[in-house]
Every structure is written in structure tokens, then in C-alpha cells.
């Protein structure tokens, strides 16, 4: 099968997934106590006639499947709902907060991929050595530590006690830096949340790299590379790593939901003004339309992420296309 | 310390399918192999302590949940872990918090394992259209951002310990289903199943009596590792303010601590460490169990 055909098949598969996510949220909206009209009416005393007119206007008097169809079309055209608490369309709120979350995520990815692969390779070089065991202990701890608690402890120690890093937020509002000073200020604020979010991912990537490197190192072509007299560095990082990375790429892209969960918690601890903090604020303001809109948005992003993972996998490992 | 297998390293992270394990492992000497693994023994000890503290919490806690003293007392002789913003004893609260984690860990995993076994067994045994349909459903559940879905559901329908257990259980079954399906696909072609079928055994009996018992070891390992995931998920929800307001839990304590960083480090440090230790212990026990059940895939 050609790469294009393979991709088309995967895109086709993801359509029912998207519809499924939208249907779940639609079902939740209707199962939730109260009616969507309640958000608009609030505590105001209004006549039944007004409520009926509002219901007709919002299409709530139509059969459920018509409402679902309309809802799907709305979402597909980029309308993720309306936050009555903030009096703003959900999509505008999401786009407003997205850059901060993206900055956190991308930094996290760079850090965890670089460190995870490096630690995995040096760990695989001599399995069961002292270094390998130390790295294993580290990864077990990193898997078990609750992200938000790790964040809290980092704030308490290096930010609050030692005063090396700012405690919360993304910029120093009092100073109002501009230009390069602003970039440095953001980086200073970014360090701890990115480290917190990266830690479990470093552990995941290093475990995967380690086990897949150990497997690859045992194969014939590595012996050949060594026999040719290549340096150990070149054998490990060029010849072995290339093939060892294939499973790593897939798992890392499939791990997006876990990463989003981590971002919600990390942003909450560090008051990082991204989607995670928006989630936390929406929970406390009981802003359900915002929560639901964000759920749909995040579901779509995750499904898209899986598509990208499929594409990368097919590019890296041509065998997969013929299965 | 023994290094764990790749499979067990992955399985402590949700949303990653486990590779199909070879069918039929020798199970004799399980405890002998488990005992040799010091990390696993440590995990077993922590888990046992966790269960005991949870069951006997009211006997072990020095103060009741409503006993108020002066707030923000640092750790000292009267209050080993200090007191919180309301003046209740942090040490006692950590002990009471064990109960919520224990309940959530146990019952949500029982729920998810029951659903996963039903769906995985049906998909693996019947194959064909049933399999395709069920696997599509499983895939959909696995792709959804589960944590976010849990947030939305708990926020809308309200939080109680049992509703959180149910939600975590309903969201966590896909891994179990996929794992069991793979086991079933491998096992159903084997001679002992053929023989039982030839003797006229019904499909139900084939599934429950013949195949399932042989497919259980990886399910047990998976369930153990899911316990820590469920405990962390409950704590995360509670930390975001979605905990059961009527029950003391570690997540709720960490939520309350968030506002008092500069005054009372002990409000965050102790419940979080309890959570960390429990998760670590359960994970190590699960890894050890995995190694003991699959002697061939142990450290290389």
C-alpha cells in the first residue's frame, strides 16, 4: 500500500472516533441536571412563555437526533460552545490560552526526548551496572510521583526557600519586561513547570529506549558496525539508536492524553496561564459549557496526534504499510 | 534491584497497549521467585501497611477528624505532622486519607477489570464482526482524553467517593480488554480448548472454565498496576477541587495546602509523600509479580 493510501485509511478510521467524542459530550449535556437554558436565565424570574421561546430558539424542542446532528455540524465548523460565565465563545478562550500551553508542552517534549533518549542509551550500554540501576531507581520514582505534589515541593524548596525561581505565573507583572528581557523572564518562569511535566515522560522514554536499545544491540548489523572499527559512540548513537527509536516515537505520540492530564495539574500548581489553568478555573466557576467545549477540543487534538503518530510510524518503518 | 521488563515499564503508564504475553506460564514457585526480588518485597510491605492503616484508621489516628487545635502548628510533639489551616491534625488526616485511596484503588480496579474481562473475552473468543465492533469501541475509549472526561463528568454530576470509583472504573477498562483479547486469541487455538470443545462444552463454559483461568496472570499484573493509577487519578481529581467533600483524602489535603505554601509546608509534604510511597509500593509489587509470573522475560 502506498503511503498516501495508508494515510487515507487512517484518516477514515478517525472519523468515527471524532463522532464518538462529540456524541459522548452531547449525551452528557442532556444527562446533566438542569437545562442549557438555565445558564442564560440564571436566578432571574421569567415567564414560562419566555423559557419556551428560548428553548425554541436554541433548538431544544426538536427531536434529540436532530439536535445531535446540529451539534456535530456546529463543532465541525469550529463552534465549541459559549461560556455564559465569561460571556465569550469557548473557542476564543481556548485560542487565548493555547500559546502558553503549547510553550510548556514543546519545552517539555524537547527536554524529555533529549534527556530520556540519552539516559536510555547510556543505561543500555551496560545493563545492570551501577549507573543502569541508578537510572532504573530514578525512573521508578518518576513514574510513581504525583506531578502536582512534585510541583508543590519544587515551589517550596527551590522557589520559595532558595528563591532561585519565581513561585508562580508566566511573567513578572511588576517589572513589565519587554524584548529580550521578557523572553528571559518567561524562560525563568517556565523552568520549574516544564521540569515537573517532563519528569514522568523522561522516565517513560528512557525505559523504552533502554529496552529497545538492548534488543537492537544484540543484532548482527551492530556486530558488523563494531567489526568495521567504528567508534562505540557512533555505533550506539548512529547505528543502533536509529532503529531503537521507532517504538519510542509511537509511544510518545500516543501518550498525549497522559501529557494533557499532566499539563492540567502542573499549570494549576504553578498558575501557568494555559488551558490547564483555564480548566481549573472553569471547575471552580462551574462553567460547564467551557469544560465540555475544552473536552471536545482536546479530543480532536488527541485524535489528530494519533494520526501524526501513524504517519511518523509509517515513514520510519516501511514494513508497517504492507501489513 | 532487578530491572523490570519493558512490558511492565510501559504498563504503569495508561493508554499504552501491552504486548501479548506467551501463553501458559509455569506458576509453581511464584512466591519463591517473588521473594528473591527485594524491590518487590519492599512494594509488598508498603502495600500491606497501606491496607492495614486503611482498615484500622480510626484506631490508629491520634485525633478525630473534627478535633480542632490551633491552626498552622509546625510538626512537634503533640502533632507529629503539624496542624492545618483549620487546626486539625495532619498526621490523623493522612491516616484517614488512606481509606479513600484504598477504596478507590480496590473497587475502581474491580469494576474496570470486570468490564475489561467481559469485553476482551467476547472479542477474543468470537472474533469476526463481534471482535471488530468491540475493538473499535475499545479504541475509542482509549483515544479519549480520560482524565479530562473524568473532570467533566465529576464536575457535572458531583463528587462522592462512589461516583469517582465508578467513573474511574468505567474509563479504565480498555487496557484490560485488549490484553485479555490477545491472550484469548493465542489460547483458543490450543489443544486443550479443542479437546474441551470436542467433548461438547458450551461456549460459556469454554470461556469461563478453560480459557479464562489460563489468561489470568497478565490480567492480575495489569490490575495491580492499575490500582496505583486509580489512586493517583482520584488524588488528581481531588487536588483540582473535585474530591468528595465529605471524606478526607490525600488529594483534598494537597488542594487545601495549595493556598498556604508560605505558611505551612507540612500541609503539602506529608499527604503527598504518603501518596508517592503508596504508588511506588503498589508499582514495585506489580513489577515483581510480573517478573515472577514471566521468569523468561526477567532482567537480561
PDB file of C-alpha atoms in Angstrom, chain B:
ATOM      1  CA  UNK B   1      17.383  -4.119  42.384  1.00  0.00           C
ATOM      2  CA  UNK B   2      16.155  -6.094  39.471  1.00  0.00           C
ATOM      3  CA  UNK B   3      15.278  -4.239  36.323  1.00  0.00           C
ATOM      4  CA  UNK B   4      11.707  -4.740  35.228  1.00  0.00           C
ATOM      5  CA  UNK B   5      10.690  -5.927  31.789  1.00  0.00           C
ATOM      6  CA  UNK B   6       9.797  -3.442  29.083  1.00  0.00           C
ATOM      7  CA  UNK B   7       6.183  -4.533  29.317  1.00  0.00           C
ATOM      8  CA  UNK B   8       5.956  -3.646  32.975  1.00  0.00           C
ATOM      9  CA  UNK B   9       7.723  -0.359  32.469  1.00  0.00           C
ATOM     10  CA  UNK B  10       5.117   0.620  29.942  1.00  0.00           C
ATOM     11  CA  UNK B  11       2.108  -0.644  31.797  1.00  0.00           C
ATOM     12  CA  UNK B  12       2.435   1.821  34.639  1.00  0.00           C
ATOM     13  CA  UNK B  13       1.536   4.473  32.119  1.00  0.00           C
ATOM     14  CA  UNK B  14      -2.016   4.470  30.808  1.00  0.00           C
ATOM     15  CA  UNK B  15      -3.004   4.344  27.148  1.00  0.00           C
ATOM     16  CA  UNK B  16      -0.204   2.039  26.049  1.00  0.00           C
ATOM     17  CA  UNK B  17      -1.293  -1.415  24.925  1.00  0.00           C
ATOM     18  CA  UNK B  18       0.653  -4.285  26.417  1.00  0.00           C
ATOM     19  CA  UNK B  19       2.214  -6.758  24.029  1.00  0.00           C
ATOM     20  CA  UNK B  20       0.662 -10.199  24.070  1.00  0.00           C
ATOM     21  CA  UNK B  21       2.489 -12.404  26.523  1.00  0.00           C
ATOM     22  CA  UNK B  22       3.331 -16.000  25.674  1.00  0.00           C
ATOM     23  CA  UNK B  23       0.529 -18.280  26.719  1.00  0.00           C
ATOM     24  CA  UNK B  24       0.702 -20.645  29.696  1.00  0.00           C
ATOM     25  CA  UNK B  25       3.442 -19.907  32.110  1.00  0.00           C
ATOM     26  CA  UNK B  26       4.593 -22.214  34.838  1.00  0.00           C
ATOM     27  CA  UNK B  27       3.140 -20.861  38.051  1.00  0.00           C
ATOM     28  CA  UNK B  28       4.816 -23.055  40.619  1.00  0.00           C
ATOM     29  CA  UNK B  29       7.411 -21.369  42.720  1.00  0.00           C
ATOM     30  CA  UNK B  30       5.744 -17.990  42.302  1.00  0.00           C
ATOM     31  CA  UNK B  31       6.450 -16.927  45.858  1.00  0.00           C
ATOM     32  CA  UNK B  32       9.992 -18.301  45.666  1.00  0.00           C
ATOM     33  CA  UNK B  33      10.738 -16.110  42.666  1.00  0.00           C
ATOM     34  CA  UNK B  34       8.882 -13.115  44.091  1.00  0.00           C
ATOM     35  CA  UNK B  35      10.815 -13.385  47.370  1.00  0.00           C
ATOM     36  CA  UNK B  36      14.166 -13.059  45.632  1.00  0.00           C
ATOM     37  CA  UNK B  37      13.194  -9.617  44.349  1.00  0.00           C
ATOM     38  CA  UNK B  38      13.988  -7.080  47.059  1.00  0.00           C
ATOM     39  CA  UNK B  39      12.171  -4.228  45.371  1.00  0.00           C
ATOM     40  CA  UNK B  40       9.036  -6.345  45.085  1.00  0.00           C
ATOM     41  CA  UNK B  41       9.230  -7.302  48.753  1.00  0.00           C
ATOM     42  CA  UNK B  42       9.507  -3.636  49.660  1.00  0.00           C
ATOM     43  CA  UNK B  43       6.444  -2.998  47.497  1.00  0.00           C
ATOM     44  CA  UNK B  44       4.542  -5.796  49.198  1.00  0.00           C
ATOM     45  CA  UNK B  45       5.452  -4.431  52.639  1.00  0.00           C
ATOM     46  CA  UNK B  46       4.318  -0.904  51.728  1.00  0.00           C
ATOM     47  CA  UNK B  47       1.088  -2.189  50.215  1.00  0.00           C
ATOM     48  CA  UNK B  48       0.346  -4.349  53.250  1.00  0.00           C
ATOM     49  CA  UNK B  49       0.989  -1.425  55.586  1.00  0.00           C
ATOM     50  CA  UNK B  50      -1.265   0.745  53.414  1.00  0.00           C
ATOM     51  CA  UNK B  51      -4.124  -1.762  53.647  1.00  0.00           C
ATOM     52  CA  UNK B  52      -3.714  -2.201  57.413  1.00  0.00           C
ATOM     53  CA  UNK B  53      -3.646   1.559  58.040  1.00  0.00           C
ATOM     54  CA  UNK B  54      -6.722   1.993  55.847  1.00  0.00           C
ATOM     55  CA  UNK B  55      -8.729  -0.715  57.600  1.00  0.00           C
ATOM     56  CA  UNK B  56      -7.805   0.317  61.161  1.00  0.00           C
ATOM     57  CA  UNK B  57      -7.652   4.080  60.555  1.00  0.00           C
ATOM     58  CA  UNK B  58      -9.955   5.138  63.435  1.00  0.00           C
ATOM     59  CA  UNK B  59      -7.897   3.062  65.903  1.00  0.00           C
ATOM     60  CA  UNK B  60      -4.549   4.383  64.669  1.00  0.00           C
ATOM     61  CA  UNK B  61      -5.319   8.090  64.317  1.00  0.00           C
ATOM     62  CA  UNK B  62      -4.443  10.019  67.491  1.00  0.00           C
ATOM     63  CA  UNK B  63      -7.074  12.696  66.818  1.00  0.00           C
ATOM     64  CA  UNK B  64     -10.585  12.653  65.379  1.00  0.00           C
ATOM     65  CA  UNK B  65     -11.416  14.396  62.131  1.00  0.00           C
ATOM     66  CA  UNK B  66     -13.299  17.133  63.983  1.00  0.00           C
ATOM     67  CA  UNK B  67     -10.753  17.749  66.751  1.00  0.00           C
ATOM     68  CA  UNK B  68      -9.547  21.320  66.283  1.00  0.00           C
ATOM     69  CA  UNK B  69      -6.439  22.811  67.864  1.00  0.00           C
ATOM     70  CA  UNK B  70      -4.534  25.995  66.987  1.00  0.00           C
ATOM     71  CA  UNK B  71      -4.059  26.205  63.225  1.00  0.00           C
ATOM     72  CA  UNK B  72      -0.707  26.090  61.399  1.00  0.00           C
ATOM     73  CA  UNK B  73       1.241  24.427  64.205  1.00  0.00           C
ATOM     74  CA  UNK B  74       4.512  23.094  62.825  1.00  0.00           C
ATOM     75  CA  UNK B  75       5.331  19.411  63.340  1.00  0.00           C
ATOM     76  CA  UNK B  76       6.065  18.822  67.011  1.00  0.00           C
ATOM     77  CA  UNK B  77       5.450  16.505  69.914  1.00  0.00           C
ATOM     78  CA  UNK B  78       1.673  16.913  70.077  1.00  0.00           C
ATOM     79  CA  UNK B  79       1.110  16.966  66.339  1.00  0.00           C
ATOM     80  CA  UNK B  80       3.826  14.944  64.601  1.00  0.00           C
ATOM     81  CA  UNK B  81       2.907  16.258  61.146  1.00  0.00           C
ATOM     82  CA  UNK B  82       1.638  19.620  62.415  1.00  0.00           C
ATOM     83  CA  UNK B  83      -1.860  21.067  62.061  1.00  0.00           C
ATOM     84  CA  UNK B  84      -3.607  22.506  59.009  1.00  0.00           C
ATOM     85  CA  UNK B  85      -5.442  25.762  58.376  1.00  0.00           C
ATOM     86  CA  UNK B  86      -8.465  24.552  60.357  1.00  0.00           C
ATOM     87  CA  UNK B  87      -6.331  23.250  63.193  1.00  0.00           C
ATOM     88  CA  UNK B  88      -6.957  19.556  62.542  1.00  0.00           C
ATOM     89  CA  UNK B  89      -4.098  17.096  62.957  1.00  0.00           C
ATOM     90  CA  UNK B  90      -2.289  16.423  59.652  1.00  0.00           C
ATOM     91  CA  UNK B  91      -0.992  13.024  60.817  1.00  0.00           C
ATOM     92  CA  UNK B  92      -4.525  11.826  61.606  1.00  0.00           C
ATOM     93  CA  UNK B  93      -5.830  13.189  58.320  1.00  0.00           C
ATOM     94  CA  UNK B  94      -3.116  11.324  56.404  1.00  0.00           C
ATOM     95  CA  UNK B  95      -4.246   8.135  58.180  1.00  0.00           C
ATOM     96  CA  UNK B  96      -7.919   8.764  57.372  1.00  0.00           C
ATOM     97  CA  UNK B  97      -6.977   9.641  53.796  1.00  0.00           C
ATOM     98  CA  UNK B  98      -5.642   6.117  53.369  1.00  0.00           C
ATOM     99  CA  UNK B  99      -9.235   4.854  53.427  1.00  0.00           C
ATOM    100  CA  UNK B 100     -10.371   6.806  50.370  1.00  0.00           C
ATOM    101  CA  UNK B 101      -7.304   5.727  48.393  1.00  0.00           C
ATOM    102  CA  UNK B 102      -7.800   2.125  49.456  1.00  0.00           C
ATOM    103  CA  UNK B 103     -11.489   2.120  48.486  1.00  0.00           C
ATOM    104  CA  UNK B 104     -10.820   3.826  45.162  1.00  0.00           C
ATOM    105  CA  UNK B 105      -7.850   1.606  44.308  1.00  0.00           C
ATOM    106  CA  UNK B 106      -9.705  -1.596  45.125  1.00  0.00           C
ATOM    107  CA  UNK B 107     -13.193  -1.011  43.778  1.00  0.00           C
ATOM    108  CA  UNK B 108     -12.461   1.027  40.684  1.00  0.00           C
ATOM    109  CA  UNK B 109      -9.997  -1.643  39.521  1.00  0.00           C
ATOM    110  CA  UNK B 110     -12.502  -4.412  40.300  1.00  0.00           C
ATOM    111  CA  UNK B 111     -15.015  -2.530  38.141  1.00  0.00           C
ATOM    112  CA  UNK B 112     -12.630  -1.888  35.261  1.00  0.00           C
ATOM    113  CA  UNK B 113     -11.255  -5.433  35.339  1.00  0.00           C
ATOM    114  CA  UNK B 114     -14.761  -6.921  35.283  1.00  0.00           C
ATOM    115  CA  UNK B 115     -15.738  -4.806  32.263  1.00  0.00           C
ATOM    116  CA  UNK B 116     -12.400  -5.435  30.556  1.00  0.00           C
ATOM    117  CA  UNK B 117     -12.629  -9.198  31.056  1.00  0.00           C
ATOM    118  CA  UNK B 118     -16.166  -9.341  29.654  1.00  0.00           C
ATOM    119  CA  UNK B 119     -15.353  -7.305  26.569  1.00  0.00           C
ATOM    120  CA  UNK B 120     -11.892  -8.767  25.975  1.00  0.00           C
ATOM    121  CA  UNK B 121     -13.131 -12.351  26.338  1.00  0.00           C
ATOM    122  CA  UNK B 122     -16.038 -11.795  23.967  1.00  0.00           C
ATOM    123  CA  UNK B 123     -13.815 -10.116  21.370  1.00  0.00           C
ATOM    124  CA  UNK B 124     -11.061 -12.718  21.584  1.00  0.00           C
ATOM    125  CA  UNK B 125     -13.321 -15.746  21.676  1.00  0.00           C
ATOM    126  CA  UNK B 126     -15.852 -14.924  18.996  1.00  0.00           C
ATOM    127  CA  UNK B 127     -13.572 -12.877  16.692  1.00  0.00           C
ATOM    128  CA  UNK B 128     -15.017 -11.727  13.363  1.00  0.00           C
ATOM    129  CA  UNK B 129     -17.619  -8.968  13.449  1.00  0.00           C
ATOM    130  CA  UNK B 130     -18.041  -9.033  17.251  1.00  0.00           C
ATOM    131  CA  UNK B 131     -14.311  -8.563  17.617  1.00  0.00           C
ATOM    132  CA  UNK B 132     -14.145  -5.668  15.146  1.00  0.00           C
ATOM    133  CA  UNK B 133     -17.048  -3.878  16.795  1.00  0.00           C
ATOM    134  CA  UNK B 134     -15.765  -4.323  20.340  1.00  0.00           C
ATOM    135  CA  UNK B 135     -12.220  -3.357  19.416  1.00  0.00           C
ATOM    136  CA  UNK B 136     -13.441  -0.180  17.712  1.00  0.00           C
ATOM    137  CA  UNK B 137     -15.299   0.686  20.914  1.00  0.00           C
ATOM    138  CA  UNK B 138     -12.196  -0.077  22.958  1.00  0.00           C
ATOM    139  CA  UNK B 139     -10.070   2.055  20.672  1.00  0.00           C
ATOM    140  CA  UNK B 140     -12.495   4.947  21.028  1.00  0.00           C
ATOM    141  CA  UNK B 141     -12.362   4.770  24.817  1.00  0.00           C
ATOM    142  CA  UNK B 142      -8.595   4.574  24.720  1.00  0.00           C
ATOM    143  CA  UNK B 143      -8.217   7.586  22.474  1.00  0.00           C
ATOM    144  CA  UNK B 144     -10.475   9.838  24.545  1.00  0.00           C
ATOM    145  CA  UNK B 145      -8.606  12.036  26.996  1.00  0.00           C
ATOM    146  CA  UNK B 146      -9.826  10.087  30.005  1.00  0.00           C
ATOM    147  CA  UNK B 147      -8.637  12.430  32.708  1.00  0.00           C
ATOM    148  CA  UNK B 148     -10.439  15.318  31.088  1.00  0.00           C
ATOM    149  CA  UNK B 149     -13.579  13.249  30.632  1.00  0.00           C
ATOM    150  CA  UNK B 150     -13.430  12.329  34.321  1.00  0.00           C
ATOM    151  CA  UNK B 151     -13.134  16.033  35.186  1.00  0.00           C
ATOM    152  CA  UNK B 152     -16.194  16.903  33.107  1.00  0.00           C
ATOM    153  CA  UNK B 153     -18.306  14.045  34.489  1.00  0.00           C
ATOM    154  CA  UNK B 154     -17.400  14.649  38.137  1.00  0.00           C
ATOM    155  CA  UNK B 155     -17.858  18.415  37.745  1.00  0.00           C
ATOM    156  CA  UNK B 156     -21.342  17.970  36.295  1.00  0.00           C
ATOM    157  CA  UNK B 157     -22.701  15.099  38.371  1.00  0.00           C
ATOM    158  CA  UNK B 158     -20.987  15.925  41.633  1.00  0.00           C
ATOM    159  CA  UNK B 159     -18.279  14.124  43.546  1.00  0.00           C
ATOM    160  CA  UNK B 160     -18.693  11.314  46.007  1.00  0.00           C
ATOM    161  CA  UNK B 161     -16.237   8.528  46.678  1.00  0.00           C
ATOM    162  CA  UNK B 162     -18.517   6.020  44.942  1.00  0.00           C
ATOM    163  CA  UNK B 163     -19.195   8.154  41.882  1.00  0.00           C
ATOM    164  CA  UNK B 164     -15.431   8.666  41.479  1.00  0.00           C
ATOM    165  CA  UNK B 165     -14.868   4.912  41.819  1.00  0.00           C
ATOM    166  CA  UNK B 166     -17.491   4.219  39.172  1.00  0.00           C
ATOM    167  CA  UNK B 167     -16.099   6.806  36.749  1.00  0.00           C
ATOM    168  CA  UNK B 168     -12.506   5.605  37.095  1.00  0.00           C
ATOM    169  CA  UNK B 169     -13.704   2.025  36.663  1.00  0.00           C
ATOM    170  CA  UNK B 170     -15.674   2.807  33.542  1.00  0.00           C
ATOM    171  CA  UNK B 171     -12.777   4.757  31.997  1.00  0.00           C
ATOM    172  CA  UNK B 172     -10.007   2.276  32.760  1.00  0.00           C
ATOM    173  CA  UNK B 173     -11.171  -0.973  31.180  1.00  0.00           C
ATOM    174  CA  UNK B 174      -9.703  -0.718  27.629  1.00  0.00           C
ATOM    175  CA  UNK B 175      -6.173  -1.842  28.599  1.00  0.00           C
ATOM    176  CA  UNK B 176      -7.569  -4.945  30.306  1.00  0.00           C
ATOM    177  CA  UNK B 177      -9.833  -5.738  27.365  1.00  0.00           C
ATOM    178  CA  UNK B 178      -7.003  -5.526  24.830  1.00  0.00           C
ATOM    179  CA  UNK B 179      -4.700  -7.599  26.972  1.00  0.00           C
ATOM    180  CA  UNK B 180      -7.280 -10.329  27.533  1.00  0.00           C
ATOM    181  CA  UNK B 181      -8.281 -10.391  23.879  1.00  0.00           C
ATOM    182  CA  UNK B 182      -4.656 -11.037  22.879  1.00  0.00           C
ATOM    183  CA  UNK B 183      -4.442 -13.854  25.426  1.00  0.00           C
ATOM    184  CA  UNK B 184      -7.695 -15.359  24.164  1.00  0.00           C
ATOM    185  CA  UNK B 185      -6.584 -15.236  20.545  1.00  0.00           C
ATOM    186  CA  UNK B 186      -3.485 -17.209  21.454  1.00  0.00           C
ATOM    187  CA  UNK B 187      -5.204 -19.668  23.776  1.00  0.00           C
ATOM    188  CA  UNK B 188      -8.331 -20.565  21.853  1.00  0.00           C
ATOM    189  CA  UNK B 189      -6.370 -22.447  19.172  1.00  0.00           C
ATOM    190  CA  UNK B 190      -4.657 -24.715  21.671  1.00  0.00           C
ATOM    191  CA  UNK B 191      -5.287 -28.419  22.067  1.00  0.00           C
ATOM    192  CA  UNK B 192      -6.886 -28.328  25.497  1.00  0.00           C
ATOM    193  CA  UNK B 193      -9.520 -25.925  24.198  1.00  0.00           C
ATOM    194  CA  UNK B 194     -10.051 -28.080  21.100  1.00  0.00           C
ATOM    195  CA  UNK B 195     -10.438 -31.117  23.332  1.00  0.00           C
ATOM    196  CA  UNK B 196     -12.983 -29.431  25.578  1.00  0.00           C
ATOM    197  CA  UNK B 197     -14.895 -28.227  22.536  1.00  0.00           C
ATOM    198  CA  UNK B 198     -14.894 -31.746  21.061  1.00  0.00           C
ATOM    199  CA  UNK B 199     -16.367 -33.010  24.335  1.00  0.00           C
ATOM    200  CA  UNK B 200     -19.326 -30.725  23.705  1.00  0.00           C
ATOM    201  CA  UNK B 201     -18.591 -27.964  26.186  1.00  0.00           C
ATOM    202  CA  UNK B 202     -20.690 -24.819  25.722  1.00  0.00           C
ATOM    203  CA  UNK B 203     -19.075 -21.561  24.643  1.00  0.00           C
ATOM    204  CA  UNK B 204     -19.721 -20.049  28.053  1.00  0.00           C
ATOM    205  CA  UNK B 205     -18.012 -22.925  29.843  1.00  0.00           C
ATOM    206  CA  UNK B 206     -15.135 -22.850  27.365  1.00  0.00           C
ATOM    207  CA  UNK B 207     -14.573 -19.172  28.109  1.00  0.00           C
ATOM    208  CA  UNK B 208     -15.033 -19.269  31.860  1.00  0.00           C
ATOM    209  CA  UNK B 209     -13.618 -22.668  32.777  1.00  0.00           C
ATOM    210  CA  UNK B 210     -10.984 -23.402  30.167  1.00  0.00           C
ATOM    211  CA  UNK B 211      -9.529 -20.240  28.680  1.00  0.00           C
ATOM    212  CA  UNK B 212     -10.004 -17.545  31.324  1.00  0.00           C
ATOM    213  CA  UNK B 213      -8.054 -19.250  34.135  1.00  0.00           C
ATOM    214  CA  UNK B 214      -5.083 -19.563  31.817  1.00  0.00           C
ATOM    215  CA  UNK B 215      -5.328 -15.940  30.703  1.00  0.00           C
ATOM    216  CA  UNK B 216      -5.468 -14.517  34.218  1.00  0.00           C
ATOM    217  CA  UNK B 217      -1.784 -13.958  35.180  1.00  0.00           C
ATOM    218  CA  UNK B 218      -1.210 -10.917  32.936  1.00  0.00           C
ATOM    219  CA  UNK B 219      -4.625  -9.585  33.948  1.00  0.00           C
ATOM    220  CA  UNK B 220      -3.627  -9.780  37.614  1.00  0.00           C
ATOM    221  CA  UNK B 221      -0.376  -7.895  36.954  1.00  0.00           C
ATOM    222  CA  UNK B 222      -2.247  -5.310  34.927  1.00  0.00           C
ATOM    223  CA  UNK B 223      -4.864  -4.891  37.660  1.00  0.00           C
ATOM    224  CA  UNK B 224      -2.170  -4.380  40.287  1.00  0.00           C
ATOM    225  CA  UNK B 225      -0.528  -1.651  38.247  1.00  0.00           C
ATOM    226  CA  UNK B 226      -3.921  -0.056  37.599  1.00  0.00           C
ATOM    227  CA  UNK B 227      -4.519   0.262  41.341  1.00  0.00           C
ATOM    228  CA  UNK B 228      -1.787   2.886  41.638  1.00  0.00           C
ATOM    229  CA  UNK B 229      -3.120   4.664  38.550  1.00  0.00           C
ATOM    230  CA  UNK B 230      -6.603   4.792  40.062  1.00  0.00           C
ATOM    231  CA  UNK B 231      -5.273   6.122  43.367  1.00  0.00           C
ATOM    232  CA  UNK B 232      -3.349   8.844  41.527  1.00  0.00           C
ATOM    233  CA  UNK B 233      -6.395   9.716  39.416  1.00  0.00           C
ATOM    234  CA  UNK B 234      -8.612  10.162  42.474  1.00  0.00           C
ATOM    235  CA  UNK B 235      -5.923  12.288  44.118  1.00  0.00           C
ATOM    236  CA  UNK B 236      -5.590  14.386  40.950  1.00  0.00           C
ATOM    237  CA  UNK B 237      -9.346  14.986  40.765  1.00  0.00           C
ATOM    238  CA  UNK B 238      -9.453  15.884  44.454  1.00  0.00           C
ATOM    239  CA  UNK B 239      -6.476  18.184  44.023  1.00  0.00           C
ATOM    240  CA  UNK B 240      -8.408  20.074  41.346  1.00  0.00           C
ATOM    241  CA  UNK B 241     -11.240  20.526  43.829  1.00  0.00           C
ATOM    242  CA  UNK B 242     -13.342  17.625  42.590  1.00  0.00           C
ATOM    243  CA  UNK B 243     -12.989  15.404  45.643  1.00  0.00           C
ATOM    244  CA  UNK B 244     -15.745  14.041  47.870  1.00  0.00           C
ATOM    245  CA  UNK B 245     -16.345  16.938  50.271  1.00  0.00           C
ATOM    246  CA  UNK B 246     -17.429  14.510  52.993  1.00  0.00           C
ATOM    247  CA  UNK B 247     -14.332  12.329  53.000  1.00  0.00           C
ATOM    248  CA  UNK B 248     -10.744  13.208  53.895  1.00  0.00           C
ATOM    249  CA  UNK B 249      -8.406  12.261  51.063  1.00  0.00           C
ATOM    250  CA  UNK B 250      -4.772  12.985  50.277  1.00  0.00           C
ATOM    251  CA  UNK B 251      -5.741  14.883  47.149  1.00  0.00           C
ATOM    252  CA  UNK B 252      -8.067  17.145  49.101  1.00  0.00           C
ATOM    253  CA  UNK B 253      -5.300  17.819  51.640  1.00  0.00           C
ATOM    254  CA  UNK B 254      -2.965  18.817  48.798  1.00  0.00           C
ATOM    255  CA  UNK B 255      -5.701  21.011  47.352  1.00  0.00           C
ATOM    256  CA  UNK B 256      -6.041  22.793  50.696  1.00  0.00           C
ATOM    257  CA  UNK B 257      -2.270  23.104  51.039  1.00  0.00           C
ATOM    258  CA  UNK B 258      -2.010  24.964  47.732  1.00  0.00           C
ATOM    259  CA  UNK B 259      -3.139  28.244  49.356  1.00  0.00           C
ATOM    260  CA  UNK B 260      -0.752  28.054  52.310  1.00  0.00           C
ATOM    261  CA  UNK B 261       2.645  27.382  50.792  1.00  0.00           C
ATOM    262  CA  UNK B 262       4.459  30.128  52.586  1.00  0.00           C
ATOM    263  CA  UNK B 263       2.917  29.307  55.968  1.00  0.00           C
ATOM    264  CA  UNK B 264       2.743  25.550  56.291  1.00  0.00           C
ATOM    265  CA  UNK B 265       4.968  23.302  54.169  1.00  0.00           C
ATOM    266  CA  UNK B 266       3.856  20.305  56.234  1.00  0.00           C
ATOM    267  CA  UNK B 267       0.312  20.548  54.868  1.00  0.00           C
ATOM    268  CA  UNK B 268       1.614  19.543  51.422  1.00  0.00           C
ATOM    269  CA  UNK B 269       4.693  17.485  52.267  1.00  0.00           C
ATOM    270  CA  UNK B 270       3.155  14.635  54.288  1.00  0.00           C
ATOM    271  CA  UNK B 271      -0.013  13.693  52.378  1.00  0.00           C
ATOM    272  CA  UNK B 272       1.913  13.925  49.107  1.00  0.00           C
ATOM    273  CA  UNK B 273       4.654  11.681  50.411  1.00  0.00           C
ATOM    274  CA  UNK B 274       2.057   9.140  51.551  1.00  0.00           C
ATOM    275  CA  UNK B 275       0.601   9.197  48.035  1.00  0.00           C
ATOM    276  CA  UNK B 276       4.048   8.829  46.454  1.00  0.00           C
ATOM    277  CA  UNK B 277       5.023   5.950  48.746  1.00  0.00           C
ATOM    278  CA  UNK B 278       1.762   4.080  48.138  1.00  0.00           C
ATOM    279  CA  UNK B 279       2.001   4.436  44.370  1.00  0.00           C
ATOM    280  CA  UNK B 280       5.640   3.361  44.400  1.00  0.00           C
ATOM    281  CA  UNK B 281       4.896   0.368  46.618  1.00  0.00           C
ATOM    282  CA  UNK B 282       1.996  -0.874  44.518  1.00  0.00           C
ATOM    283  CA  UNK B 283       4.010  -0.402  41.303  1.00  0.00           C
ATOM    284  CA  UNK B 284       7.010  -2.303  42.653  1.00  0.00           C
ATOM    285  CA  UNK B 285       4.759  -5.105  43.826  1.00  0.00           C
ATOM    286  CA  UNK B 286       3.144  -5.268  40.386  1.00  0.00           C
ATOM    287  CA  UNK B 287       6.523  -5.291  38.612  1.00  0.00           C
ATOM    288  CA  UNK B 288       7.729  -8.035  40.937  1.00  0.00           C
ATOM    289  CA  UNK B 289       4.583 -10.043  40.298  1.00  0.00           C
ATOM    290  CA  UNK B 290       5.118  -9.631  36.578  1.00  0.00           C
ATOM    291  CA  UNK B 291       8.713 -10.861  36.828  1.00  0.00           C
ATOM    292  CA  UNK B 292       7.683 -13.784  38.998  1.00  0.00           C
ATOM    293  CA  UNK B 293       4.946 -14.809  36.563  1.00  0.00           C
ATOM    294  CA  UNK B 294       7.168 -14.454  33.483  1.00  0.00           C
ATOM    295  CA  UNK B 295      10.528 -15.881  34.517  1.00  0.00           C
ATOM    296  CA  UNK B 296      11.729 -15.879  30.914  1.00  0.00           C
ATOM    297  CA  UNK B 297      11.384 -12.155  30.381  1.00  0.00           C
ATOM    298  CA  UNK B 298      13.184 -11.180  33.566  1.00  0.00           C
ATOM    299  CA  UNK B 299      16.231  -8.979  33.557  1.00  0.00           C
ATOM    300  CA  UNK B 300      18.635  -9.794  30.792  1.00  0.00           C
TER     301      UNK B 300
END
